[in-house]
Amino acid sequence: MKKLLFIFSVMVMQYCYSQDTISIKKNPEENSSEKNPLDIGELKIKLNSKGDQWIKFGISSQIWLRSIENNPGTSVNGVPQEQTYDAGIRRMRLTIQSQVTPFYSVFLQMGINNQNFISGGGTGTGNNGAGKKAPFFFHDAYNELAIIPRNNFQTGKPNKNNLYLGAGLHSWNGVSRLTNASTTKMLAGDLPIFNFPSIEIADQFSRQLGVFVHGEFDRLNYRFSVNKPFATNLKPVVGGPAVDNNQSGKLSYSGYAFYQFFNKETTVTSFLSGNNLAAKKVLNIGAGFYTSKDATQSQPSENVFASHPSNTFGADIYSEIPLGNKTKEMGLTFYSVFYNYNYGPN
């Protein structure tokens, strides 16, 4: 496909509590006497009178209506087409976030991706035909323990530093901000796939199974993880490039940290926003990595195989500067990232 004329995203219900990263507290004098019709409140069930044990639900859905100018000779559903129109579910998410005890929580996220009239589901014709019954699967499923909580359990006051330990299928990734991006607060129409170095190869939709830590040390926000990559077994050709093959079963290691010069972001979940409608003044500079030994394999000569590490490094800057009247929610948002990928010989 040569040229995408337009992507029209309809946020059917783009209100996912689990992916907020900036907490906004309004002063009483700033509150309007009229309730915002878009403010539906929280889908939250309190489990005790104190309010420090709860279950919270979230839902988001992004619908795409597209018109695509195809490359010459392109066939769609077996028929040559110069222009293709379609509607599809780009992504849909259901989240359950639970604070089981003041120091123990469980996070679940489920959903589907990329369903349209011909892909994302089954094949052929019939009950499970082309595009039908897209797979509904867990994106995230992990448990988390507060070692040093954000707020003191006794006084309720914020701690200067915090530390959390968790395990499961998670997206506390390394490399960059966009490798940890929120899908409900994107700056552009979508997330460029090159921000996810092993997506759907050694991971499940940018998630791996493992152990992670995250938290804050004053103004430094950090996350690190040790994971077991999903198995890959592609076979390289003689003299060809390295391909994904981690049959030796080595672990992966990743991390990302960013320094917050102005307002601090609250990372209750792993997802970092691309735009907060200029709610706060933000300037962050970060760096991260992903590495896994023996992640790829090449065949320099007949029946001679060599394994290679997968190494990715990223450095980025994110800024959001409010402009004009706060009620207008105007601002300047800037993001730039540098990547260095090394998967072995080309």
mmCIF file of C-alpha atoms in Angstrom:
data_model
loop_
_atom_site.group_PDB
_atom_site.id
_atom_site.type_symbol
_atom_site.label_atom_id
_atom_site.label_comp_id
_atom_site.label_asym_id
_atom_site.label_seq_id
_atom_site.Cartn_x
_atom_site.Cartn_y
_atom_site.Cartn_z
ATOM 1 C CA MET A 1 0.000 0.000 0.000
ATOM 2 C CA LYS A 2 1.603 3.212 -1.157
ATOM 3 C CA LYS A 3 -0.371 6.019 0.323
ATOM 4 C CA LEU A 4 -2.776 6.299 3.165
ATOM 5 C CA LEU A 5 -5.134 9.124 2.257
ATOM 6 C CA PHE A 6 -6.666 9.415 5.662
ATOM 7 C CA ILE A 7 -7.318 7.559 8.846
ATOM 8 C CA PHE A 8 -10.404 8.671 10.679
ATOM 9 C CA SER A 9 -10.318 7.439 14.244
ATOM 10 C CA VAL A 10 -13.559 7.389 16.153
ATOM 11 C CA MET A 11 -13.043 7.056 19.857
ATOM 12 C CA VAL A 12 -16.249 5.258 20.737
ATOM 13 C CA MET A 13 -15.366 5.242 24.388
ATOM 14 C CA GLN A 14 -11.866 6.536 24.897
ATOM 15 C CA TYR A 15 -11.938 6.681 28.659
ATOM 16 C CA CYS A 16 -9.532 4.127 30.085
ATOM 17 C CA TYR A 17 -8.691 4.794 33.738
ATOM 18 C CA SER A 18 -5.912 2.260 33.846
ATOM 19 C CA GLN A 19 -3.698 4.225 31.466
ATOM 20 C CA ASP A 20 -3.703 7.714 32.983
ATOM 21 C CA THR A 21 -0.238 8.971 33.871
ATOM 22 C CA ILE A 22 -0.798 12.521 35.091
ATOM 23 C CA SER A 23 -2.919 13.192 38.135
ATOM 24 C CA ILE A 24 -4.817 16.481 38.059
ATOM 25 C CA LYS A 25 -6.214 18.123 41.167
ATOM 26 C CA LYS A 26 -8.447 21.122 40.584
ATOM 27 C CA ASN A 27 -8.865 23.952 43.030
ATOM 28 C CA PRO A 28 -12.423 24.524 44.271
ATOM 29 C CA GLU A 29 -12.564 27.926 42.598
ATOM 30 C CA GLU A 30 -11.635 26.329 39.269
ATOM 31 C CA ASN A 31 -14.551 23.904 39.360
ATOM 32 C CA SER A 32 -17.482 24.835 37.189
ATOM 33 C CA SER A 33 -20.962 24.835 38.671
ATOM 34 C CA GLU A 34 -22.105 22.783 35.694
ATOM 35 C CA LYS A 35 -20.991 19.160 35.471
ATOM 36 C CA ASN A 36 -18.992 18.243 32.389
ATOM 37 C CA PRO A 37 -21.208 15.828 30.391
ATOM 38 C CA LEU A 38 -18.065 13.895 29.354
ATOM 39 C CA ASP A 39 -17.071 13.287 32.985
ATOM 40 C CA ILE A 40 -18.705 9.951 33.815
ATOM 41 C CA GLY A 41 -16.719 9.433 37.018
ATOM 42 C CA GLU A 42 -14.857 6.284 37.909
ATOM 43 C CA LEU A 43 -16.095 2.739 37.372
ATOM 44 C CA LYS A 44 -14.900 1.809 40.824
ATOM 45 C CA ILE A 45 -16.119 -0.496 43.593
ATOM 46 C CA LYS A 46 -14.795 0.174 47.095
ATOM 47 C CA LEU A 47 -14.064 -2.945 49.134
ATOM 48 C CA ASN A 48 -13.774 -1.247 52.533
ATOM 49 C CA SER A 49 -14.888 1.929 54.269
ATOM 50 C CA LYS A 50 -11.411 3.469 54.238
ATOM 51 C CA GLY A 51 -11.292 3.299 50.454
ATOM 52 C CA ASP A 52 -7.787 1.822 50.174
ATOM 53 C CA GLN A 53 -9.101 -1.488 48.809
ATOM 54 C CA TRP A 54 -11.033 -1.382 45.554
ATOM 55 C CA ILE A 55 -11.666 -2.785 42.081
ATOM 56 C CA LYS A 56 -11.667 -0.409 39.112
ATOM 57 C CA PHE A 57 -12.824 -1.081 35.551
ATOM 58 C CA GLY A 58 -11.910 0.596 32.292
ATOM 59 C CA ILE A 59 -12.968 0.334 28.660
ATOM 60 C CA SER A 60 -11.647 1.871 25.460
ATOM 61 C CA SER A 61 -12.369 1.309 21.777
ATOM 62 C CA GLN A 62 -10.772 2.838 18.696
ATOM 63 C CA ILE A 63 -12.560 2.494 15.343
ATOM 64 C CA TRP A 64 -10.874 3.244 12.021
ATOM 65 C CA LEU A 65 -12.602 4.321 8.799
ATOM 66 C CA ARG A 66 -10.021 4.219 6.016
ATOM 67 C CA SER A 67 -9.530 5.079 2.375
ATOM 68 C CA ILE A 68 -6.327 3.602 0.937
ATOM 69 C CA GLU A 69 -4.667 4.203 -2.430
ATOM 70 C CA ASN A 70 -3.033 0.879 -3.305
ATOM 71 C CA ASN A 71 0.177 0.185 -5.178
ATOM 72 C CA PRO A 72 -0.256 -0.809 -8.846
ATOM 73 C CA GLY A 73 -1.087 -4.512 -9.123
ATOM 74 C CA THR A 74 -2.441 -4.812 -5.580
ATOM 75 C CA SER A 75 -5.191 -7.389 -5.089
ATOM 76 C CA VAL A 76 -7.669 -7.304 -2.203
ATOM 77 C CA ASN A 77 -9.657 -10.487 -1.584
ATOM 78 C CA GLY A 78 -8.319 -11.798 -4.888
ATOM 79 C CA VAL A 79 -9.525 -8.813 -6.928
ATOM 80 C CA PRO A 80 -7.209 -6.046 -8.290
ATOM 81 C CA GLN A 81 -8.096 -2.742 -6.609
ATOM 82 C CA GLU A 82 -6.677 0.738 -6.982
ATOM 83 C CA GLN A 83 -8.651 2.043 -4.003
ATOM 84 C CA THR A 84 -9.779 0.224 -0.842
ATOM 85 C CA TYR A 85 -12.303 1.393 1.722
ATOM 86 C CA ASP A 86 -12.896 -0.300 5.027
ATOM 87 C CA ALA A 87 -13.980 0.042 8.640
ATOM 88 C CA GLY A 88 -12.302 -1.831 11.441
ATOM 89 C CA ILE A 89 -11.625 -2.180 15.128
ATOM 90 C CA ARG A 90 -8.060 -0.944 15.508
ATOM 91 C CA ARG A 91 -8.003 -1.814 19.196
ATOM 92 C CA MET A 92 -10.449 -2.543 21.986
ATOM 93 C CA ARG A 93 -9.532 -2.951 25.637
ATOM 94 C CA LEU A 94 -11.199 -4.031 28.866
ATOM 95 C CA THR A 95 -9.194 -3.481 32.048
ATOM 96 C CA ILE A 96 -9.582 -4.590 35.649
ATOM 97 C CA GLN A 97 -7.351 -2.906 38.185
ATOM 98 C CA SER A 98 -7.664 -4.073 41.791
ATOM 99 C CA GLN A 99 -6.115 -2.923 45.045
ATOM 100 C CA VAL A 100 -6.647 -6.152 46.986
ATOM 101 C CA THR A 101 -4.855 -4.844 50.073
ATOM 102 C CA PRO A 102 -3.107 -1.490 50.643
ATOM 103 C CA PHE A 103 0.172 -3.072 49.494
ATOM 104 C CA TYR A 104 -0.963 -5.753 46.997
ATOM 105 C CA SER A 105 -2.646 -5.244 43.608
ATOM 106 C CA VAL A 106 -3.629 -7.187 40.490
ATOM 107 C CA PHE A 107 -3.855 -5.752 36.976
ATOM 108 C CA LEU A 108 -5.616 -7.397 34.017
ATOM 109 C CA GLN A 109 -6.079 -6.085 30.478
ATOM 110 C CA MET A 110 -7.921 -7.936 27.720
ATOM 111 C CA GLY A 111 -8.945 -7.080 24.188
ATOM 112 C CA ILE A 112 -8.559 -7.479 20.438
ATOM 113 C CA ASN A 113 -6.579 -5.722 17.697
ATOM 114 C CA ASN A 114 -6.834 -5.067 13.971
ATOM 115 C CA GLN A 115 -10.141 -6.600 12.945
ATOM 116 C CA ASN A 116 -11.607 -5.616 9.582
ATOM 117 C CA PHE A 117 -13.570 -7.221 6.755
ATOM 118 C CA ILE A 118 -10.754 -9.525 5.623
ATOM 119 C CA SER A 119 -8.162 -9.866 8.377
ATOM 120 C CA GLY A 120 -7.720 -10.079 12.122
ATOM 121 C CA GLY A 121 -9.923 -13.153 12.470
ATOM 122 C CA GLY A 122 -10.500 -16.376 10.608
ATOM 123 C CA THR A 123 -9.983 -17.259 6.954
ATOM 124 C CA GLY A 124 -12.111 -18.506 4.100
ATOM 125 C CA THR A 125 -15.924 -18.369 4.206
ATOM 126 C CA GLY A 126 -18.392 -19.398 6.890
ATOM 127 C CA ASN A 127 -18.771 -19.094 10.658
ATOM 128 C CA ASN A 128 -15.047 -18.566 11.088
ATOM 129 C CA GLY A 129 -14.475 -16.811 7.787
ATOM 130 C CA ALA A 130 -12.146 -13.992 6.813
ATOM 131 C CA GLY A 131 -11.946 -11.297 9.473
ATOM 132 C CA LYS A 132 -14.536 -12.953 11.726
ATOM 133 C CA LYS A 133 -14.214 -13.713 15.446
ATOM 134 C CA ALA A 134 -10.975 -11.898 16.168
ATOM 135 C CA PRO A 135 -9.007 -13.528 19.031
ATOM 136 C CA PHE A 136 -9.758 -12.001 22.428
ATOM 137 C CA PHE A 137 -6.703 -12.414 24.663
ATOM 138 C CA PHE A 138 -4.951 -11.135 27.771
ATOM 139 C CA HIS A 139 -2.581 -8.285 27.059
ATOM 140 C CA ASP A 140 -1.506 -7.864 30.685
ATOM 141 C CA ALA A 141 -1.937 -10.129 33.709
ATOM 142 C CA TYR A 142 0.348 -9.412 36.635
ATOM 143 C CA ASN A 143 0.506 -9.100 40.415
ATOM 144 C CA GLU A 144 2.279 -6.252 42.164
ATOM 145 C CA LEU A 145 3.596 -5.617 45.684
ATOM 146 C CA ALA A 146 4.293 -2.167 47.129
ATOM 147 C CA ILE A 147 7.721 -2.231 48.805
ATOM 148 C CA ILE A 148 7.747 1.541 49.328
ATOM 149 C CA PRO A 149 4.255 2.877 48.453
ATOM 150 C CA ARG A 150 3.537 6.243 46.810
ATOM 151 C CA ASN A 151 1.635 7.304 49.901
ATOM 152 C CA ASN A 152 2.394 6.371 53.482
ATOM 153 C CA PHE A 153 -0.111 3.735 54.626
ATOM 154 C CA GLN A 154 -0.532 5.359 58.060
ATOM 155 C CA THR A 155 -0.491 9.097 57.296
ATOM 156 C CA GLY A 156 -1.658 9.059 53.659
ATOM 157 C CA LYS A 157 1.048 11.596 52.789
ATOM 158 C CA PRO A 158 3.155 11.127 49.609
ATOM 159 C CA ASN A 159 6.543 9.463 49.973
ATOM 160 C CA LYS A 160 9.470 11.125 48.230
ATOM 161 C CA ASN A 161 10.581 7.772 46.813
ATOM 162 C CA ASN A 162 8.585 4.665 45.930
ATOM 163 C CA LEU A 163 9.312 1.110 44.824
ATOM 164 C CA TYR A 164 7.060 -1.652 43.455
ATOM 165 C CA LEU A 165 7.832 -5.295 42.662
ATOM 166 C CA GLY A 166 5.689 -7.394 40.321
ATOM 167 C CA ALA A 167 5.528 -10.548 38.219
ATOM 168 C CA GLY A 168 3.431 -11.922 35.372
ATOM 169 C CA LEU A 169 2.629 -11.035 31.768
ATOM 170 C CA HIS A 170 3.494 -7.339 31.755
ATOM 171 C CA SER A 171 4.410 -4.295 29.677
ATOM 172 C CA TRP A 172 6.926 -2.599 31.999
ATOM 173 C CA ASN A 173 9.271 -2.346 29.028
ATOM 174 C CA GLY A 174 12.634 -0.808 28.428
ATOM 175 C CA VAL A 175 14.048 1.248 25.537
ATOM 176 C CA SER A 176 11.846 4.394 25.318
ATOM 177 C CA ARG A 177 8.669 6.234 26.239
ATOM 178 C CA LEU A 178 6.891 5.050 23.102
ATOM 179 C CA THR A 179 7.880 1.453 23.852
ATOM 180 C CA ASN A 180 5.703 1.969 26.952
ATOM 181 C CA ALA A 181 3.055 4.070 25.217
ATOM 182 C CA SER A 182 -0.561 4.457 26.260
ATOM 183 C CA THR A 183 -3.017 3.559 23.502
ATOM 184 C CA THR A 184 -5.670 5.954 24.825
ATOM 185 C CA LYS A 185 -3.537 9.118 24.852
ATOM 186 C CA MET A 186 -1.557 9.006 21.629
ATOM 187 C CA LEU A 187 -0.156 12.151 20.106
ATOM 188 C CA ALA A 188 -0.523 10.866 16.537
ATOM 189 C CA GLY A 189 -3.092 8.612 14.869
ATOM 190 C CA ASP A 190 -1.256 5.469 15.907
ATOM 191 C CA LEU A 191 2.003 4.135 17.358
ATOM 192 C CA PRO A 192 4.805 3.442 14.843
ATOM 193 C CA ILE A 193 5.640 -0.248 15.142
ATOM 194 C CA PHE A 194 9.421 0.296 15.089
ATOM 195 C CA ASN A 195 9.172 1.509 18.704
ATOM 196 C CA PHE A 196 8.651 -2.124 19.762
ATOM 197 C CA PRO A 197 11.863 -4.043 18.951
ATOM 198 C CA SER A 198 10.552 -7.610 19.393
ATOM 199 C CA ILE A 199 6.792 -7.205 18.958
ATOM 200 C CA GLU A 200 4.982 -10.455 18.152
ATOM 201 C CA ILE A 201 8.342 -12.218 17.775
ATOM 202 C CA ALA A 202 9.851 -12.770 21.224
ATOM 203 C CA ASP A 203 6.907 -11.126 22.963
ATOM 204 C CA GLN A 204 3.104 -11.167 22.989
ATOM 205 C CA PHE A 205 2.017 -7.794 21.650
ATOM 206 C CA SER A 206 5.045 -6.109 23.349
ATOM 207 C CA ARG A 207 4.586 -8.102 26.588
ATOM 208 C CA GLN A 208 6.784 -10.801 28.085
ATOM 209 C CA LEU A 209 6.473 -13.050 31.137
ATOM 210 C CA GLY A 210 8.802 -12.108 33.956
ATOM 211 C CA VAL A 211 9.628 -10.061 37.038
ATOM 212 C CA PHE A 212 9.774 -6.266 37.142
ATOM 213 C CA VAL A 213 10.452 -3.357 39.479
ATOM 214 C CA HIS A 214 9.372 0.227 38.986
ATOM 215 C CA GLY A 215 9.119 3.407 40.999
ATOM 216 C CA GLU A 216 10.606 6.820 41.622
ATOM 217 C CA PHE A 217 13.789 8.076 43.207
ATOM 218 C CA ASP A 218 12.999 11.751 43.772
ATOM 219 C CA ARG A 219 12.514 13.036 40.183
ATOM 220 C CA LEU A 220 13.902 9.944 38.482
ATOM 221 C CA ASN A 221 11.173 7.563 37.273
ATOM 222 C CA TYR A 222 12.442 4.055 36.488
ATOM 223 C CA ARG A 223 11.417 0.546 35.433
ATOM 224 C CA PHE A 224 13.512 -2.605 35.006
ATOM 225 C CA SER A 225 12.557 -6.199 34.207
ATOM 226 C CA VAL A 226 13.960 -9.694 33.763
ATOM 227 C CA ASN A 227 11.849 -11.836 31.434
ATOM 228 C CA LYS A 228 11.594 -15.140 29.614
ATOM 229 C CA PRO A 229 11.097 -14.303 25.912
ATOM 230 C CA PHE A 230 8.572 -16.313 23.939
ATOM 231 C CA ALA A 231 10.251 -19.054 21.904
ATOM 232 C CA THR A 232 11.367 -18.397 18.307
ATOM 233 C CA ASN A 233 12.843 -20.943 15.894
ATOM 234 C CA LEU A 234 13.303 -19.401 12.453
ATOM 235 C CA LYS A 235 15.981 -21.083 10.335
ATOM 236 C CA PRO A 236 18.631 -18.883 8.701
ATOM 237 C CA VAL A 237 19.768 -19.367 5.122
ATOM 238 C CA VAL A 238 23.409 -19.866 4.224
ATOM 239 C CA GLY A 239 25.154 -16.490 4.034
ATOM 240 C CA GLY A 240 21.918 -14.672 4.868
ATOM 241 C CA PRO A 241 20.987 -12.298 7.689
ATOM 242 C CA ALA A 242 20.416 -13.326 11.284
ATOM 243 C CA VAL A 243 16.848 -14.417 12.034
ATOM 244 C CA ASP A 244 14.876 -14.764 15.263
ATOM 245 C CA ASN A 245 15.896 -18.014 16.934
ATOM 246 C CA ASN A 246 16.258 -18.149 20.726
ATOM 247 C CA GLN A 247 16.133 -21.916 21.146
ATOM 248 C CA SER A 248 18.849 -21.817 23.802
ATOM 249 C CA GLY A 249 16.289 -20.178 26.097
ATOM 250 C CA LYS A 250 18.254 -17.199 27.428
ATOM 251 C CA LEU A 251 16.556 -14.483 29.512
ATOM 252 C CA SER A 252 15.952 -10.904 28.390
ATOM 253 C CA TYR A 253 16.751 -7.767 30.381
ATOM 254 C CA SER A 254 15.209 -4.350 29.871
ATOM 255 C CA GLY A 255 15.006 -0.972 31.530
ATOM 256 C CA TYR A 256 13.928 2.610 31.014
ATOM 257 C CA ALA A 257 14.339 5.688 33.209
ATOM 258 C CA PHE A 258 13.493 9.333 32.721
ATOM 259 C CA TYR A 259 14.273 12.464 34.715
ATOM 260 C CA GLN A 260 11.346 14.844 35.297
ATOM 261 C CA PHE A 261 12.394 18.490 35.316
ATOM 262 C CA PHE A 262 8.960 20.012 35.973
ATOM 263 C CA ASN A 263 5.734 18.256 37.010
ATOM 264 C CA LYS A 264 5.981 14.568 37.854
ATOM 265 C CA GLU A 265 3.945 11.869 36.134
ATOM 266 C CA THR A 266 2.128 9.225 38.176
ATOM 267 C CA THR A 267 2.929 5.803 36.728
ATOM 268 C CA VAL A 268 0.344 3.589 38.414
ATOM 269 C CA THR A 269 0.453 1.392 35.309
ATOM 270 C CA SER A 270 3.231 1.005 32.762
ATOM 271 C CA PHE A 271 1.577 3.162 30.095
ATOM 272 C CA LEU A 272 3.029 6.609 29.367
ATOM 273 C CA SER A 273 0.851 9.162 27.621
ATOM 274 C CA GLY A 274 1.652 10.924 24.378
ATOM 275 C CA ASN A 275 -0.560 13.921 25.155
ATOM 276 C CA ASN A 276 -2.278 15.215 28.306
ATOM 277 C CA LEU A 277 -4.061 18.216 26.751
ATOM 278 C CA ALA A 278 -1.570 20.551 28.393
ATOM 279 C CA ALA A 279 -2.800 19.735 31.897
ATOM 280 C CA LYS A 280 0.683 20.133 33.335
ATOM 281 C CA LYS A 281 4.077 21.496 32.356
ATOM 282 C CA VAL A 282 6.271 18.488 31.579
ATOM 283 C CA LEU A 283 9.864 18.045 30.430
ATOM 284 C CA ASN A 284 11.383 14.558 30.645
ATOM 285 C CA ILE A 285 14.645 13.173 29.310
ATOM 286 C CA GLY A 286 15.005 9.399 29.303
ATOM 287 C CA ALA A 287 17.082 6.442 28.162
ATOM 288 C CA GLY A 288 16.525 2.700 28.047
ATOM 289 C CA PHE A 289 17.627 -0.664 26.705
ATOM 290 C CA TYR A 290 16.590 -4.203 25.790
ATOM 291 C CA THR A 291 19.047 -7.084 25.581
ATOM 292 C CA SER A 292 18.782 -10.855 25.184
ATOM 293 C CA LYS A 293 21.669 -13.249 24.617
ATOM 294 C CA ASP A 294 21.449 -15.791 21.774
ATOM 295 C CA ALA A 295 18.235 -14.218 20.498
ATOM 296 C CA THR A 296 19.049 -14.578 16.790
ATOM 297 C CA GLN A 297 20.890 -17.048 14.611
ATOM 298 C CA SER A 298 22.779 -16.961 11.335
ATOM 299 C CA GLN A 299 24.309 -19.628 9.067
ATOM 300 C CA PRO A 300 27.627 -18.273 7.772
ATOM 301 C CA SER A 301 28.348 -21.548 5.918
ATOM 302 C CA GLU A 302 26.575 -24.821 5.220
ATOM 303 C CA ASN A 303 25.420 -26.440 8.512
ATOM 304 C CA VAL A 304 27.462 -23.983 10.591
ATOM 305 C CA PHE A 305 25.240 -21.917 12.864
ATOM 306 C CA ALA A 306 26.103 -18.885 14.991
ATOM 307 C CA SER A 307 23.975 -17.270 17.706
ATOM 308 C CA HIS A 308 23.874 -13.511 18.319
ATOM 309 C CA PRO A 309 22.521 -11.216 21.015
ATOM 310 C CA SER A 310 19.636 -8.825 20.437
ATOM 311 C CA ASN A 311 20.560 -5.359 21.706
ATOM 312 C CA THR A 312 18.441 -2.213 21.510
ATOM 313 C CA PHE A 313 19.213 1.203 22.992
ATOM 314 C CA GLY A 314 16.994 4.277 23.075
ATOM 315 C CA ALA A 315 17.243 7.867 24.266
ATOM 316 C CA ASP A 316 14.358 10.343 24.132
ATOM 317 C CA ILE A 317 12.914 13.669 25.200
ATOM 318 C CA TYR A 318 9.270 14.476 25.919
ATOM 319 C CA SER A 319 7.856 17.930 26.595
ATOM 320 C CA GLU A 320 4.389 19.364 27.072
ATOM 321 C CA ILE A 321 4.058 23.117 27.601
ATOM 322 C CA PRO A 322 0.629 24.689 28.342
ATOM 323 C CA LEU A 323 -0.251 27.756 26.268
ATOM 324 C CA GLY A 324 -2.896 30.421 26.855
ATOM 325 C CA ASN A 325 -5.978 30.011 29.011
ATOM 326 C CA LYS A 326 -6.052 26.704 30.933
ATOM 327 C CA THR A 327 -9.725 26.206 30.130
ATOM 328 C CA LYS A 328 -8.813 26.023 26.410
ATOM 329 C CA GLU A 329 -6.526 23.018 27.032
ATOM 330 C CA MET A 330 -3.978 24.370 24.559
ATOM 331 C CA GLY A 331 -0.340 23.396 24.579
ATOM 332 C CA LEU A 332 2.779 22.466 22.661
ATOM 333 C CA THR A 333 3.757 18.792 22.778
ATOM 334 C CA PHE A 334 7.154 17.583 21.563
ATOM 335 C CA TYR A 335 8.693 14.118 21.398
ATOM 336 C CA SER A 336 11.873 12.861 19.787
ATOM 337 C CA VAL A 337 13.685 9.531 20.119
ATOM 338 C CA PHE A 338 16.955 7.950 18.981
ATOM 339 C CA TYR A 339 17.263 4.173 18.553
ATOM 340 C CA ASN A 340 20.158 1.835 17.955
ATOM 341 C CA TYR A 341 19.185 -1.721 16.974
ATOM 342 C CA ASN A 342 21.589 -4.655 16.690
ATOM 343 C CA TYR A 343 20.152 -8.105 15.936
ATOM 344 C CA GLY A 344 23.293 -9.645 14.424
ATOM 345 C CA PRO A 345 24.718 -9.702 10.872
ATOM 346 C CA ASN A 346 22.628 -8.277 8.049
#
